[in-house]
Coordinates of C-alpha atoms in Angstrom, one line a residue:
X290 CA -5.2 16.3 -45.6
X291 CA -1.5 15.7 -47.0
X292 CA -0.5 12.4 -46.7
X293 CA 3.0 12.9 -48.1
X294 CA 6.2 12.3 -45.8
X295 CA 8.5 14.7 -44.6
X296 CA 12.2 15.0 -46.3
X297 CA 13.9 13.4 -43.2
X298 CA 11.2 10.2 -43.4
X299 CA 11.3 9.7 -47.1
X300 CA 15.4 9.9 -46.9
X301 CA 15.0 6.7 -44.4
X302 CA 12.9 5.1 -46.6
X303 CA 15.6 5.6 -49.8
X304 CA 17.8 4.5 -47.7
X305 CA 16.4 1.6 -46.6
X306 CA 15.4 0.8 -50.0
X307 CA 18.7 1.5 -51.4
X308 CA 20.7 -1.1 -49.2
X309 CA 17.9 -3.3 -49.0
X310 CA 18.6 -3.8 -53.0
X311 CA 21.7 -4.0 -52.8
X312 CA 22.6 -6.3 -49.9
X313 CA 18.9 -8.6 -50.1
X314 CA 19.2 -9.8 -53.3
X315 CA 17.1 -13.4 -53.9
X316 CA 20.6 -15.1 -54.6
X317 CA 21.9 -13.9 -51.3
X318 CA 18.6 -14.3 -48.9
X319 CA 18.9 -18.0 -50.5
X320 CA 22.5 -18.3 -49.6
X321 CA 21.8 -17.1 -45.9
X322 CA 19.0 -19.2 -45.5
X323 CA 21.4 -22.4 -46.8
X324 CA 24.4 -21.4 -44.2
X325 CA 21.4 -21.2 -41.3
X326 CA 22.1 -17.6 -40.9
X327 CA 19.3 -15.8 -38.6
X328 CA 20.7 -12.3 -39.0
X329 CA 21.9 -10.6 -42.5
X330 CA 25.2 -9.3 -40.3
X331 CA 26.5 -7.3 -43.7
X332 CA 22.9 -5.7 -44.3
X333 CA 22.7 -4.7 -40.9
X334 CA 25.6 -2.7 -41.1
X335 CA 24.8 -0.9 -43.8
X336 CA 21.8 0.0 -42.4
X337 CA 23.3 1.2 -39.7
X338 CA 26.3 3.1 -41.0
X339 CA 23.0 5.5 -43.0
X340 CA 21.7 6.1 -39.6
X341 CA 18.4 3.6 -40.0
X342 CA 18.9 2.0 -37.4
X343 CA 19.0 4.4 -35.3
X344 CA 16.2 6.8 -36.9
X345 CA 13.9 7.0 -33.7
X346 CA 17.0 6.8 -31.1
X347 CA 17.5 10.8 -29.9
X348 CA 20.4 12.5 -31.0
X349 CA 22.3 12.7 -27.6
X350 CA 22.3 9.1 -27.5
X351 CA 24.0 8.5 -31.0
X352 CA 20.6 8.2 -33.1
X353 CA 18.7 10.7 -35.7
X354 CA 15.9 11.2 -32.8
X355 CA 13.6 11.6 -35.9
X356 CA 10.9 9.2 -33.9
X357 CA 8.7 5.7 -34.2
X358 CA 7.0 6.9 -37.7
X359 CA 10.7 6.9 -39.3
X360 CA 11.6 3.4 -38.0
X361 CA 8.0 2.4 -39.3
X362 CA 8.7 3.2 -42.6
X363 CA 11.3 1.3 -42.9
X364 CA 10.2 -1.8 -41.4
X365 CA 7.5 -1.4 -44.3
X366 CA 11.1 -1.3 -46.4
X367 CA 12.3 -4.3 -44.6
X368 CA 9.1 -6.4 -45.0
X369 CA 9.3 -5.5 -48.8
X370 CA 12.0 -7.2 -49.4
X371 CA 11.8 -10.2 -46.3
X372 CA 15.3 -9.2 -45.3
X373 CA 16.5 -11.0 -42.2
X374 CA 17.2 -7.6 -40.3
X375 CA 16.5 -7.4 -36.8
X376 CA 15.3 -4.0 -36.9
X377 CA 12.0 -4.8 -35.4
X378 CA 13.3 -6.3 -32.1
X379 CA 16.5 -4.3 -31.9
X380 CA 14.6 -0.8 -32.5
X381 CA 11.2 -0.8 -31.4
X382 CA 11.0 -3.4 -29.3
X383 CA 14.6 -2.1 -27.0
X384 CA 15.5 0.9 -28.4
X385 CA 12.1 2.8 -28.4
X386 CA 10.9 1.3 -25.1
X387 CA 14.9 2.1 -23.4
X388 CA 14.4 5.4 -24.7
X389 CA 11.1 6.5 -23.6
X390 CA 11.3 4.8 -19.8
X391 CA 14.9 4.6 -18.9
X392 CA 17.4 6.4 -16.8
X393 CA 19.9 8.2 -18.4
X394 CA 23.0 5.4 -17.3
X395 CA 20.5 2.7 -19.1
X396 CA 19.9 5.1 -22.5
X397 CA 23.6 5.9 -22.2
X398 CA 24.7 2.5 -21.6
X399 CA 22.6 1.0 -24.7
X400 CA 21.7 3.8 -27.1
X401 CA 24.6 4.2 -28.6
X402 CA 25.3 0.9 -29.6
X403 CA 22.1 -0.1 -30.6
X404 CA 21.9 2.4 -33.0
X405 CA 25.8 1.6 -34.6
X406 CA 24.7 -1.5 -34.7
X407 CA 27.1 -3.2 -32.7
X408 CA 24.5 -4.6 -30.3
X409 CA 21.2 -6.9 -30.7
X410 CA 18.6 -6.8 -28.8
X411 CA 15.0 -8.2 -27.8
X412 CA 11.8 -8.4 -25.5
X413 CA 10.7 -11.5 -23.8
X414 CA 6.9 -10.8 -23.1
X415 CA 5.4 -13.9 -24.0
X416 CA 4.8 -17.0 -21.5
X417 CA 3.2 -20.5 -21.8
X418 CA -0.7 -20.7 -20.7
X419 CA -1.2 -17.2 -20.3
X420 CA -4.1 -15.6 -22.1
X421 CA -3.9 -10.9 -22.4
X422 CA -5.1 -9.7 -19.2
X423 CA -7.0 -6.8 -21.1
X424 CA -9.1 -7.6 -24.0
X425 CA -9.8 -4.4 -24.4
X426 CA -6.6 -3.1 -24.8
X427 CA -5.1 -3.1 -28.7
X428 CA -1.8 -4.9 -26.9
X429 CA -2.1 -8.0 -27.7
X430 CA 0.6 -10.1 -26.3
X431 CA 3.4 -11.1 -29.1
X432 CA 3.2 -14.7 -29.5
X433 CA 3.0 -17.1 -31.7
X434 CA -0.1 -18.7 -30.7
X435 CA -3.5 -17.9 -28.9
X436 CA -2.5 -19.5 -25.4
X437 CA 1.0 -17.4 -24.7
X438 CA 1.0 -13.8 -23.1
X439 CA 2.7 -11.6 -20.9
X440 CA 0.3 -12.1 -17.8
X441 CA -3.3 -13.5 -18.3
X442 CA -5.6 -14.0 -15.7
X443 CA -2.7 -13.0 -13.7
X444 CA -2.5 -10.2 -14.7
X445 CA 0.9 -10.2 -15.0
X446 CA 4.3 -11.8 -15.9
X447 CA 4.2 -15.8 -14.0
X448 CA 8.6 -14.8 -14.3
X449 CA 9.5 -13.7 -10.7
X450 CA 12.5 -10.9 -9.9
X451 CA 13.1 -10.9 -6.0
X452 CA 15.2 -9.0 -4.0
X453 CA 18.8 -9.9 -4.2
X454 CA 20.7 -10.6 -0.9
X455 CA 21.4 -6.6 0.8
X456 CA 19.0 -5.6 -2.0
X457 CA 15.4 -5.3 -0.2
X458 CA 12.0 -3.6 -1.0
X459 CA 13.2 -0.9 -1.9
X460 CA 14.6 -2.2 -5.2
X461 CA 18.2 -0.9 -4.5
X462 CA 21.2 -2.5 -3.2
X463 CA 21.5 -6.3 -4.1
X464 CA 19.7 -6.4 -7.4
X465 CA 17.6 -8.9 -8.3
X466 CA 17.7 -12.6 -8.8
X467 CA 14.9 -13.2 -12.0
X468 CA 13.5 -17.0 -12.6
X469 CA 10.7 -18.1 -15.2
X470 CA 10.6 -19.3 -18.6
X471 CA 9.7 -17.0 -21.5
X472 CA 8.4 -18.5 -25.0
X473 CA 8.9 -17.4 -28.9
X474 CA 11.3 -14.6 -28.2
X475 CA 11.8 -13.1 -31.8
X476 CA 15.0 -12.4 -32.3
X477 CA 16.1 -14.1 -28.7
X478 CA 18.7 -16.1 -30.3
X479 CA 21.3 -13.3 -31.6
X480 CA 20.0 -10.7 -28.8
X481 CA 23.3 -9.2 -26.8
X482 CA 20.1 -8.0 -24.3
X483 CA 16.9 -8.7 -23.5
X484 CA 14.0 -7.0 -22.0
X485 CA 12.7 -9.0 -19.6
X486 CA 9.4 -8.5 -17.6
X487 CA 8.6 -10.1 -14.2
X488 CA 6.5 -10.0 -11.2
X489 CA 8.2 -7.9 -8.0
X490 CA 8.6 -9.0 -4.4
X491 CA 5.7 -6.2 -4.0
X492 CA 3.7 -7.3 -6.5
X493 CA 4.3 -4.7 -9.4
X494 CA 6.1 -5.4 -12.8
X495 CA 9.2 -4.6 -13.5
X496 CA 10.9 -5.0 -16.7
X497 CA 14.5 -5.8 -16.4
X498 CA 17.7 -5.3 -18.8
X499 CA 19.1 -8.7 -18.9
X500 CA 22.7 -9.5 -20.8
X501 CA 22.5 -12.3 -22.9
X502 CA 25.6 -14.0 -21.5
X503 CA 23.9 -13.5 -17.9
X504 CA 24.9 -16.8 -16.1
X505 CA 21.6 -18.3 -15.2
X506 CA 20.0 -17.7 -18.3
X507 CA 19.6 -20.6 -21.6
X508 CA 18.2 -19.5 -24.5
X509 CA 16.7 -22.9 -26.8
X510 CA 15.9 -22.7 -30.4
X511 CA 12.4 -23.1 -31.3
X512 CA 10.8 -23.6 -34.9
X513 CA 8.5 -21.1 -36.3
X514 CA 6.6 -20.7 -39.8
X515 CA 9.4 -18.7 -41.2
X516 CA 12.3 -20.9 -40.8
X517 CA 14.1 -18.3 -38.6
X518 CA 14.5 -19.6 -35.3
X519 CA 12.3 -17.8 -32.4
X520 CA 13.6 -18.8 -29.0
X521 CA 12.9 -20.3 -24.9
X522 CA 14.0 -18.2 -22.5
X523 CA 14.6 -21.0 -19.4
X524 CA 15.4 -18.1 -16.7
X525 CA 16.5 -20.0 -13.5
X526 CA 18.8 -17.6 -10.8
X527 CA 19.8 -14.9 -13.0
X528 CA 21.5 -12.4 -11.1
X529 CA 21.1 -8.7 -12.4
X530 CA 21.9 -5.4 -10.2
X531 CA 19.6 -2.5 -9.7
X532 CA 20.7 -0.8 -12.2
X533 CA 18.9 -3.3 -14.7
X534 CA 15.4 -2.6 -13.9
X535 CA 14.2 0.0 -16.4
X536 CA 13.7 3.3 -15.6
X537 CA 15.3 2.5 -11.7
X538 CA 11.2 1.7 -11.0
X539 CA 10.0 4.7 -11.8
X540 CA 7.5 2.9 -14.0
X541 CA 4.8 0.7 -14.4
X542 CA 6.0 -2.3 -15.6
X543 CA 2.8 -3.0 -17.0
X544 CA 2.7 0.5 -18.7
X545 CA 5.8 -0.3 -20.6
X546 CA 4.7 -3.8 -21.6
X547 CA 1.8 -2.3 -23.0
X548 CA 4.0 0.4 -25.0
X549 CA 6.2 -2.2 -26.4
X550 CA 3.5 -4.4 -27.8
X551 CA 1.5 -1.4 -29.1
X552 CA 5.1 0.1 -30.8
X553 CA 5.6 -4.0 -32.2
X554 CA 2.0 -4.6 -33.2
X555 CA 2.1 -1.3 -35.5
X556 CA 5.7 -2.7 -36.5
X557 CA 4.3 -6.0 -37.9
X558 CA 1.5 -4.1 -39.8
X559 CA 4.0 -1.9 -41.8
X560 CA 6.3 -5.0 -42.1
X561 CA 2.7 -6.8 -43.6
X562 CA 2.0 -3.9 -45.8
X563 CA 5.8 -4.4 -47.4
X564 CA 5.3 -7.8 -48.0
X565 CA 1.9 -7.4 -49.5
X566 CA 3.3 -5.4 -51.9
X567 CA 5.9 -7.0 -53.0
X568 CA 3.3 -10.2 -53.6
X569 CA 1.4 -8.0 -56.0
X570 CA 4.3 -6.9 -57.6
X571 CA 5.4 -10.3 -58.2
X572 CA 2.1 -11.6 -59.5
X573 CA 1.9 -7.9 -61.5
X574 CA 5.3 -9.2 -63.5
X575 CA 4.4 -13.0 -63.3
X576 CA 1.0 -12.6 -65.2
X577 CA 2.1 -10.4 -67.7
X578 CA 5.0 -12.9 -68.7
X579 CA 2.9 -15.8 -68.3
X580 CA 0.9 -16.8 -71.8
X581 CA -2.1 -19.1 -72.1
X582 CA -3.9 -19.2 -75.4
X583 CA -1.7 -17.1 -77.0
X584 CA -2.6 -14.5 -74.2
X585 CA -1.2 -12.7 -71.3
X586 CA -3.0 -14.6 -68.1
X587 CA -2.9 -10.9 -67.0
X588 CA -5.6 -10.4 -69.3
X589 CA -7.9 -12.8 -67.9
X590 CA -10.9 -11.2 -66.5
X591 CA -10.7 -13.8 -63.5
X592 CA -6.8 -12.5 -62.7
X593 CA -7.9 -9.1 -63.2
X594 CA -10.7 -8.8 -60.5
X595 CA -8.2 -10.8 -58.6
X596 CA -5.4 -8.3 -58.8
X597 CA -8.1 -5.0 -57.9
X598 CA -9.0 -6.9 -54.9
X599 CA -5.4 -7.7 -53.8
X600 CA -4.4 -3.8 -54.9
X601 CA -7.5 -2.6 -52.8
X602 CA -6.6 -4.9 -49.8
X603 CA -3.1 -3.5 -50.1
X604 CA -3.8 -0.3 -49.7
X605 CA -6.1 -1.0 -46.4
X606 CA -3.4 -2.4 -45.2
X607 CA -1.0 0.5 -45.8
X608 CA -3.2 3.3 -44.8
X609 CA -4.2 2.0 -41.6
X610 CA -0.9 0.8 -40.6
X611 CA 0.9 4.5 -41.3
X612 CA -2.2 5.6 -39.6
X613 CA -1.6 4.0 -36.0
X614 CA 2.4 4.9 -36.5
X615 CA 1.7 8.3 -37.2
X616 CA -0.5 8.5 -34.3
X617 CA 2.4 6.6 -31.5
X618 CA 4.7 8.6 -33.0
X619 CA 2.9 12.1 -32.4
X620 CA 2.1 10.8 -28.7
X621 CA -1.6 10.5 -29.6
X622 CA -4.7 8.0 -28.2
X623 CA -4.1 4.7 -31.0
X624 CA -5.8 1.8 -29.4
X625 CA -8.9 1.8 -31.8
X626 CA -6.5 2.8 -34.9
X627 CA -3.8 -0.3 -33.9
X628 CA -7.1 -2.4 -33.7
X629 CA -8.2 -1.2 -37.2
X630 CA -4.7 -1.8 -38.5
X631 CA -4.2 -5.3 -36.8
X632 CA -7.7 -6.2 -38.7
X633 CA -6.4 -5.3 -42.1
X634 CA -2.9 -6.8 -41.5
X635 CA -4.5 -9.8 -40.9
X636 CA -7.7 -10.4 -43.2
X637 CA -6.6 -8.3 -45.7
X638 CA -2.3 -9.3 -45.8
X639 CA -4.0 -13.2 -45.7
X640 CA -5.9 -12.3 -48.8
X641 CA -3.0 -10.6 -50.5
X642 CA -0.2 -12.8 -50.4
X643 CA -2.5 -16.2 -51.0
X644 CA -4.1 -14.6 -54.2
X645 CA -0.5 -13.8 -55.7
X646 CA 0.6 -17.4 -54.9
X647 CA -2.7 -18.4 -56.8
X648 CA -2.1 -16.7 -59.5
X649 CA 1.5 -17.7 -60.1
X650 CA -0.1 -21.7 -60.1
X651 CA 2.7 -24.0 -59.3
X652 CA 5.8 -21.4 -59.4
X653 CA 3.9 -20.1 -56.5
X654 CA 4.9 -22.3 -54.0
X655 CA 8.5 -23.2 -55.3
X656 CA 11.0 -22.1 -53.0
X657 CA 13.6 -21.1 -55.4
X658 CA 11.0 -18.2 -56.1
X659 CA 11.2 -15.3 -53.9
X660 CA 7.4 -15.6 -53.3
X661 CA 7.5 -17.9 -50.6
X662 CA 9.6 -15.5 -48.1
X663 CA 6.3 -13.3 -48.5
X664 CA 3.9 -16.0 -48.0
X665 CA 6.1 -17.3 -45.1
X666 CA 6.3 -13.8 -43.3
X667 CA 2.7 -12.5 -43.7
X668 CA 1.4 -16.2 -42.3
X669 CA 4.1 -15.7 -39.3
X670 CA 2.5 -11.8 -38.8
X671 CA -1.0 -12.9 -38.8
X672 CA -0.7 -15.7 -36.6
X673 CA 1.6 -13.3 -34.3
X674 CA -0.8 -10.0 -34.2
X675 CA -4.0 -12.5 -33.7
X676 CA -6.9 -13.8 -36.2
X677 CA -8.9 -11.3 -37.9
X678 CA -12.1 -12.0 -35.8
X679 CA -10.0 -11.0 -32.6
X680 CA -9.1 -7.8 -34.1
X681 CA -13.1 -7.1 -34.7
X682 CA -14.1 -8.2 -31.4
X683 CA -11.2 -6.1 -29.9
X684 CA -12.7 -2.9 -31.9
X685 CA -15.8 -4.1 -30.6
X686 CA -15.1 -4.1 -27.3
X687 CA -13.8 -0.7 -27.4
X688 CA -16.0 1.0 -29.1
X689 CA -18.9 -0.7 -27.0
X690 CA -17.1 0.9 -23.7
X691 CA -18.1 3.8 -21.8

């Protein structure tokens, strides 16, 4: 099997790489963090001037159209170095899902900008007291914790869209007037647009292209493990028009939720496998500096075996991540492969970035250390994609089924 990357995907991850170096220095992540600043404006730019941002966005609409794999790759880039760059909302969680389901007006009217970098953008999926509605699936909703979802025994959004006045059933006319409350919206607070799923006045799901600026709609700050802001979506009378729904109703709403959390669960994973090597790189340099007894700790037989078990988890991590992307991005069945990646991302990313603060001792858990941002981000991505034993009983479940 060759496991090697094209020319086009190894030139994203350069130049990812490249600007990532350049622009997410330590001193500056430090300096962003001190001025509150959720976004890295100047490194977003860059990223988007080389055409990263736009890697997966087709080439009619302004993008390289060189698929999900290439925007995978560098979100591994990305979670490398913990830059605050919104490529993981803005990309796969809009741009992907606006690209595969929407009408040409909507891929048009977003594309472009998305991938010049001018616009931000998000997915609200997540609700309060809302558990998945499938198990079985490898979707797992994207929160933060256990009890928020996209639907639950619902099955489906608790957010309501009806009929604007002159609109009717036919989902025309009017627009739609959307109400609910969505919860931990990464990226929410610097979005310019949001995708937006909620029940119909016929009972399917549609998922609706809402402005950030739409009258109607508050957006509250909310805490996470990171120290970047997630936010509350308090949706009460926002007014859209028909031409917001995505993909004009030609979809399942459901269908698309399901593709968007599948495209953001295999995102986390590559961003988990960047950050779990960086924290063995850091404890690779650390130990070899570090002297006890006259002696590099690196030498240690205890911080050895501790190293090839972090380098081994690494790799699991890696493998099974570019596994599932490859397999979204060629359009092929993933579920079981997400399920295998989510495991590792979780178990074995946990393992990772906890033995490298070990092994650093009390520098490990300074924050003027670069460490932390690791240590900060992997926690945040476990607790997002779901608990290791999850993952198993998922992989369970679907192997177990007929």
């Amino acid at each position: 099997m060759d496991f090697e990357l094209g020319e086009e995907e190894q030139a994203v991850r350069d130049l990812t790489a490249q600007v990532l170096d350049d622009m997410s220095s330590h001193e500056r992540l430090k300096a962003l963090a001190a001025d509150g600043d959720h976004v890295d404006r100047k490194a977003w730019a860059a990223l988007a001037s080389t055409g990263v941002v736009g890697a997966s966005v087709p080439e009619a609409h302004g993008g390289l159209g060189l698929g999900f794999l290439a925007t995978a790759i560098a979100l591994e880039e990305v979670g490398r170095r913990a830059s605050p760059v919104p490529l993981l909302t803005t990309a796969v969680m809009a741009a992907v899902p606006i690209a595969a389901f929407g009408t040409e007006a909507q891929r048009e009217a977003w594309l472009p900008a998305i991938a010049d970098g001018t616009v931000l953008a998000c997915a609200a999926l997540a609700e309060d007291g809302a558990a998945p509605a499938e198990p079985s699936t490898a979707a797992r909703p994207l929160s933060g914790t256990a009890s928020a979802g996209v639907g639950g025994a619902r099955a489906g959004p608790a957010s309501t869209a009806r009929a604007a006045a002159g609109g009717g059933a036919d989902r025309s006319g009017g627009g739609f007037v959307l109400d609910g409350t969505k919860v931990l919206v990464a990226g929410g607070l610097d979005a310019d647009v949001a995708l937006v799923p909620a029940r119909m006045d016929d009972g399917g799901v549609g998922v609706f292209l809402v402005p950030a600026d739409a009258e109607g709609l508050e957006r509250l700050p909310v805490e996470v493990t990171t120290g970047r802001p997630e936010a509350r979506f308090e949706l009460s009378g926002v007014r859209v028009g028909a031409d917001a729904l995505l993909g004009g109703g030609a979809s399942d709403g459901t269908e698309i939720v399901r593709f968007i959390e599948r495209h953001t669960n295999v995102g986390l994973c590559m961003m988990m496998a960047g950050a779990a090597r960086a924290s063995i790189e850091m404890a690779a340099d650390y130990t070899k500096q570090r002297h006890q007894f006259d002696r590099p700790i690196a030498t240690f037989q205890a911080v050895t075996q501790r190293a090839g078990d972090s380098y081994i988890d690494a790799e699991a991590v890696g493998l099974t991540a570019y596994q599932a992307a490859w397999r979204l991005s060629a359009g092929l069945p993933a579920d079981r492969e997400i399920a295998i990646a989510k495991y590792w991302a979780c178990e074995g990313g946990y393992r990772v970035v906890h033995a490298a603060v070990h092994v650093h001792g009390g520098v490990g858990v300074d924050r003027d250390y670069p460490l932390h941002r690791h240590f900060l981000a992997a926690r945040h991505i476990e607790l997002t994609l779901g608990h290791a034993e999850e993952q198993l009983a998922d992989l369970g479940r679907q192997i177990a089924a007929p």
